[in-house]
Amino acid sequence: GERIRSTIGDTAIATDAGPLPVTASVGLALLDLGGRDIELDALLARADRALYDAKEAGRNRVVVHPTGHP
């Protein structure tokens, strides 16, 4: 996630008004199977929460939500 965020941040978009810097916030969720079935909705909810946490913390960062409930 950090490599993707950094690469995006290093790439400006050319516009008529000059280069436009771009940033990215990334939310990740860890998956620990531990003998359990994968609950995709719960995994996506944790990743979504991590994305909102990244934005609330100032944007342009990666936040990882640990295993567990959203």
mmCIF file of N, CA and C in Angstrom:
data_model
loop_
_atom_site.group_PDB
_atom_site.id
_atom_site.type_symbol
_atom_site.label_atom_id
_atom_site.label_comp_id
_atom_site.label_asym_id
_atom_site.label_seq_id
_atom_site.Cartn_x
_atom_site.Cartn_y
_atom_site.Cartn_z
ATOM 1 N N GLY A 1 0.801 -1.184 0.000
ATOM 2 C CA GLY A 1 0.000 0.000 0.000
ATOM 3 C C GLY A 1 0.854 1.261 0.000
ATOM 4 N N GLU A 2 1.915 1.229 0.778
ATOM 5 C CA GLU A 2 2.790 2.408 0.862
ATOM 6 C C GLU A 2 3.497 2.654 -0.467
ATOM 7 N N ARG A 3 3.903 1.591 -1.119
ATOM 8 C CA ARG A 3 4.570 1.743 -2.418
ATOM 9 C C ARG A 3 3.623 2.359 -3.450
ATOM 10 N N ILE A 4 2.378 1.942 -3.454
ATOM 11 C CA ILE A 4 1.387 2.505 -4.374
ATOM 12 C C ILE A 4 1.148 3.971 -4.041
ATOM 13 N N ARG A 5 0.960 4.292 -2.758
ATOM 14 C CA ARG A 5 0.719 5.660 -2.343
ATOM 15 C C ARG A 5 1.883 6.566 -2.740
ATOM 16 N N SER A 6 3.089 6.095 -2.511
ATOM 17 C CA SER A 6 4.280 6.872 -2.834
ATOM 18 C C SER A 6 4.420 7.095 -4.340
ATOM 19 N N THR A 7 4.176 6.062 -5.121
ATOM 20 C CA THR A 7 4.270 6.175 -6.582
ATOM 21 C C THR A 7 3.265 7.183 -7.116
ATOM 22 N N ILE A 8 2.051 7.138 -6.602
ATOM 23 C CA ILE A 8 1.031 8.101 -7.023
ATOM 24 C C ILE A 8 1.477 9.513 -6.649
ATOM 25 N N GLY A 9 2.015 9.689 -5.458
ATOM 26 C CA GLY A 9 2.454 10.996 -5.000
ATOM 27 C C GLY A 9 3.625 11.558 -5.787
ATOM 28 N N ASP A 10 4.420 10.674 -6.390
ATOM 29 C CA ASP A 10 5.573 11.109 -7.179
ATOM 30 C C ASP A 10 5.195 11.459 -8.616
ATOM 31 N N THR A 11 3.927 11.281 -8.978
ATOM 32 C CA THR A 11 3.481 11.491 -10.357
ATOM 33 C C THR A 11 2.488 12.640 -10.410
ATOM 34 N N ALA A 12 2.899 13.747 -11.019
ATOM 35 C CA ALA A 12 1.996 14.888 -11.180
ATOM 36 C C ALA A 12 1.255 14.757 -12.510
ATOM 37 N N ILE A 13 0.058 15.283 -12.566
ATOM 38 C CA ILE A 13 -0.742 15.266 -13.790
ATOM 39 C C ILE A 13 -0.528 16.591 -14.510
ATOM 40 N N ALA A 14 -0.151 16.507 -15.772
ATOM 41 C CA ALA A 14 0.078 17.718 -16.560
ATOM 42 C C ALA A 14 -1.257 18.360 -16.919
ATOM 43 N N THR A 15 -1.361 19.668 -16.658
ATOM 44 C CA THR A 15 -2.552 20.433 -17.033
ATOM 45 C C THR A 15 -2.100 21.713 -17.714
ATOM 46 N N ASP A 16 -3.030 22.428 -18.333
ATOM 47 C CA ASP A 16 -2.701 23.697 -18.969
ATOM 48 C C ASP A 16 -2.179 24.717 -17.949
ATOM 49 N N ALA A 17 -2.592 24.568 -16.711
ATOM 50 C CA ALA A 17 -2.163 25.483 -15.660
ATOM 51 C C ALA A 17 -0.870 25.039 -14.978
ATOM 52 N N GLY A 18 -0.313 23.937 -15.437
ATOM 53 C CA GLY A 18 0.909 23.412 -14.846
ATOM 54 C C GLY A 18 0.659 22.065 -14.193
ATOM 55 N N PRO A 19 1.703 21.465 -13.636
ATOM 56 C CA PRO A 19 1.556 20.145 -13.023
ATOM 57 C C PRO A 19 0.633 20.172 -11.805
ATOM 58 N N LEU A 20 -0.202 19.161 -11.701
ATOM 59 C CA LEU A 20 -1.139 19.037 -10.596
ATOM 60 C C LEU A 20 -0.704 17.858 -9.724
ATOM 61 N N PRO A 21 -0.283 18.126 -8.489
ATOM 62 C CA PRO A 21 0.129 17.012 -7.622
ATOM 63 C C PRO A 21 -1.080 16.159 -7.217
ATOM 64 N N VAL A 22 -0.823 14.887 -7.039
ATOM 65 C CA VAL A 22 -1.874 13.941 -6.684
ATOM 66 C C VAL A 22 -1.439 13.176 -5.439
ATOM 67 N N THR A 23 -2.371 12.937 -4.539
ATOM 68 C CA THR A 23 -2.092 12.119 -3.367
ATOM 69 C C THR A 23 -3.096 10.973 -3.313
ATOM 70 N N ALA A 24 -2.809 10.003 -2.462
ATOM 71 C CA ALA A 24 -3.712 8.861 -2.323
ATOM 72 C C ALA A 24 -3.780 8.430 -0.873
ATOM 73 N N SER A 25 -4.965 8.074 -0.451
ATOM 74 C CA SER A 25 -5.165 7.444 0.847
ATOM 75 C C SER A 25 -5.538 5.996 0.580
ATOM 76 N N VAL A 26 -4.978 5.089 1.365
ATOM 77 C CA VAL A 26 -5.193 3.661 1.146
ATOM 78 C C VAL A 26 -5.656 3.029 2.452
ATOM 79 N N GLY A 27 -6.714 2.237 2.371
ATOM 80 C CA GLY A 27 -7.195 1.477 3.518
ATOM 81 C C GLY A 27 -7.026 0.000 3.262
ATOM 82 N N LEU A 28 -6.370 -0.679 4.167
ATOM 83 C CA LEU A 28 -6.129 -2.117 4.035
ATOM 84 C C LEU A 28 -6.699 -2.853 5.240
ATOM 85 N N ALA A 29 -7.122 -4.080 5.009
ATOM 86 C CA ALA A 29 -7.590 -4.936 6.103
ATOM 87 C C ALA A 29 -6.826 -6.246 6.049
ATOM 88 N N LEU A 30 -6.402 -6.712 7.204
ATOM 89 C CA LEU A 30 -5.697 -7.986 7.293
ATOM 90 C C LEU A 30 -6.695 -9.127 7.342
ATOM 91 N N LEU A 31 -6.309 -10.239 6.764
ATOM 92 C CA LEU A 31 -7.164 -11.418 6.757
ATOM 93 C C LEU A 31 -6.427 -12.557 7.441
ATOM 94 N N ASP A 32 -6.957 -13.006 8.565
ATOM 95 C CA ASP A 32 -6.402 -14.145 9.292
ATOM 96 C C ASP A 32 -7.439 -15.248 9.252
ATOM 97 N N LEU A 33 -7.209 -16.226 8.402
ATOM 98 C CA LEU A 33 -8.205 -17.286 8.241
ATOM 99 C C LEU A 33 -8.389 -18.068 9.532
ATOM 100 N N GLY A 34 -7.316 -18.480 10.151
ATOM 101 C CA GLY A 34 -7.404 -19.169 11.432
ATOM 102 C C GLY A 34 -8.465 -20.257 11.457
ATOM 103 N N GLY A 35 -8.664 -20.950 10.350
ATOM 104 C CA GLY A 35 -9.642 -22.028 10.292
ATOM 105 C C GLY A 35 -11.064 -21.564 10.045
ATOM 106 N N ARG A 36 -11.262 -20.246 9.907
ATOM 107 C CA ARG A 36 -12.613 -19.730 9.688
ATOM 108 C C ARG A 36 -12.859 -19.492 8.210
ATOM 109 N N ASP A 37 -14.121 -19.383 7.874
ATOM 110 C CA ASP A 37 -14.497 -19.029 6.511
ATOM 111 C C ASP A 37 -14.220 -17.552 6.283
ATOM 112 N N ILE A 38 -13.960 -17.202 5.039
ATOM 113 C CA ILE A 38 -13.761 -15.802 4.681
ATOM 114 C C ILE A 38 -15.111 -15.110 4.612
ATOM 115 N N GLU A 39 -15.255 -14.015 5.333
ATOM 116 C CA GLU A 39 -16.459 -13.198 5.268
ATOM 117 C C GLU A 39 -16.080 -11.931 4.501
ATOM 118 N N LEU A 40 -16.321 -11.965 3.181
ATOM 119 C CA LEU A 40 -15.895 -10.885 2.315
ATOM 120 C C LEU A 40 -16.484 -9.538 2.735
ATOM 121 N N ASP A 41 -17.759 -9.511 3.087
ATOM 122 C CA ASP A 41 -18.387 -8.253 3.495
ATOM 123 C C ASP A 41 -17.690 -7.646 4.710
ATOM 124 N N ALA A 42 -17.325 -8.470 5.677
ATOM 125 C CA ALA A 42 -16.640 -7.984 6.876
ATOM 126 C C ALA A 42 -15.239 -7.491 6.532
ATOM 127 N N LEU A 43 -14.549 -8.199 5.645
ATOM 128 C CA LEU A 43 -13.215 -7.795 5.226
ATOM 129 C C LEU A 43 -13.265 -6.444 4.512
ATOM 130 N N LEU A 44 -14.216 -6.279 3.605
ATOM 131 C CA LEU A 44 -14.367 -5.017 2.887
ATOM 132 C C LEU A 44 -14.772 -3.877 3.829
ATOM 133 N N ALA A 45 -15.599 -4.175 4.816
ATOM 134 C CA ALA A 45 -16.005 -3.155 5.790
ATOM 135 C C ALA A 45 -14.793 -2.668 6.583
ATOM 136 N N ARG A 46 -13.880 -3.574 6.956
ATOM 137 C CA ARG A 46 -12.676 -3.170 7.686
ATOM 138 C C ARG A 46 -11.761 -2.337 6.804
ATOM 139 N N ALA A 47 -11.620 -2.717 5.537
ATOM 140 C CA ALA A 47 -10.790 -1.939 4.608
ATOM 141 C C ALA A 47 -11.392 -0.554 4.392
ATOM 142 N N ASP A 48 -12.705 -0.479 4.284
ATOM 143 C CA ASP A 48 -13.394 0.789 4.113
ATOM 144 C C ASP A 48 -13.189 1.679 5.344
ATOM 145 N N ARG A 49 -13.294 1.081 6.532
ATOM 146 C CA ARG A 49 -13.070 1.842 7.768
ATOM 147 C C ARG A 49 -11.640 2.371 7.803
ATOM 148 N N ALA A 50 -10.683 1.551 7.382
ATOM 149 C CA ALA A 50 -9.281 1.975 7.360
ATOM 150 C C ALA A 50 -9.084 3.135 6.383
ATOM 151 N N LEU A 51 -9.770 3.114 5.255
ATOM 152 C CA LEU A 51 -9.674 4.205 4.288
ATOM 153 C C LEU A 51 -10.193 5.506 4.899
ATOM 154 N N TYR A 52 -11.345 5.446 5.558
ATOM 155 C CA TYR A 52 -11.884 6.645 6.202
ATOM 156 C C TYR A 52 -10.966 7.129 7.320
ATOM 157 N N ASP A 53 -10.360 6.195 8.057
ATOM 158 C CA ASP A 53 -9.409 6.577 9.103
ATOM 159 C C ASP A 53 -8.207 7.300 8.499
ATOM 160 N N ALA A 54 -7.732 6.821 7.347
ATOM 161 C CA ALA A 54 -6.601 7.463 6.663
ATOM 162 C C ALA A 54 -6.958 8.885 6.262
ATOM 163 N N LYS A 55 -8.148 9.062 5.733
ATOM 164 C CA LYS A 55 -8.573 10.402 5.319
ATOM 165 C C LYS A 55 -8.749 11.321 6.525
ATOM 166 N N GLU A 56 -9.319 10.807 7.598
ATOM 167 C CA GLU A 56 -9.532 11.614 8.804
ATOM 168 C C GLU A 56 -8.214 11.984 9.481
ATOM 169 N N ALA A 57 -7.179 11.154 9.284
ATOM 170 C CA ALA A 57 -5.881 11.397 9.916
ATOM 171 C C ALA A 57 -5.024 12.372 9.111
ATOM 172 N N GLY A 58 -5.548 12.891 8.022
ATOM 173 C CA GLY A 58 -4.805 13.883 7.263
ATOM 174 C C GLY A 58 -4.579 13.516 5.811
ATOM 175 N N ARG A 59 -5.099 12.441 5.381
ATOM 176 C CA ARG A 59 -4.988 11.998 3.982
ATOM 177 C C ARG A 59 -3.550 11.680 3.601
ATOM 178 N N ASN A 60 -3.391 11.199 2.374
ATOM 179 C CA ASN A 60 -2.091 10.836 1.817
ATOM 180 C C ASN A 60 -1.320 9.899 2.749
ATOM 181 N N ARG A 61 -1.984 8.821 3.144
ATOM 182 C CA ARG A 61 -1.355 7.842 4.037
ATOM 183 C C ARG A 61 -2.007 6.477 3.864
ATOM 184 N N VAL A 62 -1.379 5.477 4.446
ATOM 185 C CA VAL A 62 -1.891 4.111 4.433
ATOM 186 C C VAL A 62 -2.276 3.753 5.858
ATOM 187 N N VAL A 63 -3.469 3.219 6.026
ATOM 188 C CA VAL A 63 -3.924 2.742 7.335
ATOM 189 C C VAL A 63 -4.329 1.279 7.173
ATOM 190 N N VAL A 64 -3.873 0.458 8.086
ATOM 191 C CA VAL A 64 -4.199 -0.970 8.068
ATOM 192 C C VAL A 64 -5.124 -1.262 9.247
ATOM 193 N N HIS A 65 -6.266 -1.848 8.947
ATOM 194 C CA HIS A 65 -7.195 -2.270 10.000
ATOM 195 C C HIS A 65 -6.822 -3.701 10.373
ATOM 196 N N PRO A 66 -6.617 -3.953 11.648
ATOM 197 C CA PRO A 66 -6.236 -5.319 12.067
ATOM 198 C C PRO A 66 -7.390 -6.310 11.867
ATOM 199 N N THR A 67 -7.070 -7.556 12.077
ATOM 200 C CA THR A 67 -8.112 -8.588 11.986
ATOM 201 C C THR A 67 -9.137 -8.360 13.077
ATOM 202 N N GLY A 68 -10.312 -8.873 12.875
ATOM 203 C CA GLY A 68 -11.361 -8.708 13.869
ATOM 204 C C GLY A 68 -12.601 -8.142 13.242
ATOM 205 N N HIS A 69 -13.433 -7.553 14.051
ATOM 206 C CA HIS A 69 -14.694 -7.022 13.583
ATOM 207 C C HIS A 69 -14.554 -5.555 13.206
ATOM 208 N N PRO A 70 -15.361 -5.084 12.232
ATOM 209 C CA PRO A 70 -15.275 -3.686 11.795
ATOM 210 C C PRO A 70 -15.674 -2.722 12.906
#
